XYZ file of N, CA and C in Angstrom:
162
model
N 32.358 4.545 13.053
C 31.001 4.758 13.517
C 30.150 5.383 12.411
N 30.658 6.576 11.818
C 30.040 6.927 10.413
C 29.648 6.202 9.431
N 30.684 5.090 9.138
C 30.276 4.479 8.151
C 29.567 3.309 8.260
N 29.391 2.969 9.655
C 28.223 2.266 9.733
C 26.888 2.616 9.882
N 26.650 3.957 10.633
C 25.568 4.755 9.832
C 25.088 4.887 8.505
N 26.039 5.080 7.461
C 25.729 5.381 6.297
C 25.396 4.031 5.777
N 25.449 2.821 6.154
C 25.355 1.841 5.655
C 24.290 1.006 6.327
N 23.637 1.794 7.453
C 22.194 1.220 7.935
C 21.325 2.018 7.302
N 21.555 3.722 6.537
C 20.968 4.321 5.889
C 20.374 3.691 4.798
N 21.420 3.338 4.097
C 21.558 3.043 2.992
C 20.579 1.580 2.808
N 20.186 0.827 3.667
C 19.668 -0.346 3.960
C 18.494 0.101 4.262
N 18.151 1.264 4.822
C 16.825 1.643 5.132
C 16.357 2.083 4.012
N 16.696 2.535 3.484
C 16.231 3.123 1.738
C 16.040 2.040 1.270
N 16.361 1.253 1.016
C 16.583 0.000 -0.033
C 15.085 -0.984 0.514
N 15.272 -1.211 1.769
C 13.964 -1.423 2.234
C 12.701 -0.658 1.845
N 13.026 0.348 2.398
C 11.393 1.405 2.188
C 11.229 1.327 0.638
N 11.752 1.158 -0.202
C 11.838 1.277 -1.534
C 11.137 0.149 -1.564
N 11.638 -0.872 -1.420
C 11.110 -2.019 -2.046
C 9.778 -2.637 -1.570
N 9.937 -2.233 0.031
C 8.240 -2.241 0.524
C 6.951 -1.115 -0.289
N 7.403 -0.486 -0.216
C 6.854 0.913 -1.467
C 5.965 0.297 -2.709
N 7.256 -0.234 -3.549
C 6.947 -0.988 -4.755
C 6.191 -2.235 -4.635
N 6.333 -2.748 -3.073
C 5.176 -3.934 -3.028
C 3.852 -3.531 -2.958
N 3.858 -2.650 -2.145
C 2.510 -1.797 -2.132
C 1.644 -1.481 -3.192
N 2.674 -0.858 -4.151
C 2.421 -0.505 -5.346
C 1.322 -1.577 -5.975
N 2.395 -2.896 -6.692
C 1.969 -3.393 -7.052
C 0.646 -4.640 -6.544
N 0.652 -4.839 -4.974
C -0.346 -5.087 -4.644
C -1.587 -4.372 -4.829
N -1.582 -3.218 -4.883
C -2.570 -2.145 -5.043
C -3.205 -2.408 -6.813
N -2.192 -2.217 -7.266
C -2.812 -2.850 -8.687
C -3.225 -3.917 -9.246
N -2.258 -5.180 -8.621
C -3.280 -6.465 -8.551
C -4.947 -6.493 -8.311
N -5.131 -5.555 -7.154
C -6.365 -5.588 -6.792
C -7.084 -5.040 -7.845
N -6.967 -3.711 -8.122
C -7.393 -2.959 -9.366
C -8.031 -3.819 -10.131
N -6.833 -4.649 -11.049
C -6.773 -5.334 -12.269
C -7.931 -6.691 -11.963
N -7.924 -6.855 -10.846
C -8.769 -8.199 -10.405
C -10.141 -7.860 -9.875
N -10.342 -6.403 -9.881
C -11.695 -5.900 -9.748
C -12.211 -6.256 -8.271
N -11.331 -5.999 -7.655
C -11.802 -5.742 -6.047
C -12.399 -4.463 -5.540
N -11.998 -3.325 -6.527
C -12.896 -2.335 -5.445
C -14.097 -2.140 -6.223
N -14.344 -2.873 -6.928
C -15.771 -2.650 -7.136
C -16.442 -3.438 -6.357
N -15.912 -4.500 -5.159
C -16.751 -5.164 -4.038
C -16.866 -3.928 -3.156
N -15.762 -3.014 -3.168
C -15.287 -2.231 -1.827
C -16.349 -0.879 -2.408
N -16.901 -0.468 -3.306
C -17.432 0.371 -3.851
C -19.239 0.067 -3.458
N -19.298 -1.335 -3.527
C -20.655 -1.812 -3.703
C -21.266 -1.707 -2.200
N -20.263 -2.315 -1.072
C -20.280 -2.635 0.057
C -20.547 -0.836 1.040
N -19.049 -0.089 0.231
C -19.869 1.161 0.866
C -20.500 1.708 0.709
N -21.228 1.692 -0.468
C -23.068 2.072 -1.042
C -23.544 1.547 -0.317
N -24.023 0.508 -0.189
C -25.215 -0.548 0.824
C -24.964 0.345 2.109
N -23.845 0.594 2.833
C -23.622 1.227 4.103
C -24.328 2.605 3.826
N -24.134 3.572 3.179
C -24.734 4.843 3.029
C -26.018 4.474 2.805
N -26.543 3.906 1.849
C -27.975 3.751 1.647
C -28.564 3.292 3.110
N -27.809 2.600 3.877
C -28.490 1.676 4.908
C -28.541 2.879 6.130
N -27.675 3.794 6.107
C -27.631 4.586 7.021
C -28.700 5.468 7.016
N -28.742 5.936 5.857
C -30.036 7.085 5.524
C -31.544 6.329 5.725
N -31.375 5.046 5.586
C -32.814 4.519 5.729
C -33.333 4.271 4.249
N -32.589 4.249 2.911
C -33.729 3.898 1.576
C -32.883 1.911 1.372
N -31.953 1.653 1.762
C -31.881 0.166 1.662
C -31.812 -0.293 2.590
């Protein structure tokens, strides 16, 4: 019974790890491909639009 614990552990790490590192590097794809400067632009227009000057 233990050691099948330790070996769904061990599978859960290996997972979270590697979902982790997808994250990662999805996150930097975006970076590198200049997406948050849409996400930057878009929530300016929202603040400006809220206050009333755009």
């Amino acid at each position: 019974m233990l050691q099948v614990m330790k070996e769904q552990s061990w599978y859960r790490m290996v997972m979270q790890l590697l979902i982790f590192m997808l994250g990662v590097f999805c996150l930097a794809a975006g970076v590198m491909n200049g997406g948050y400067r849409d996400t930057l632009i878009k929530a300016i227009m929202v603040c400006l639009e809220c206050i009333g000057i755009g």
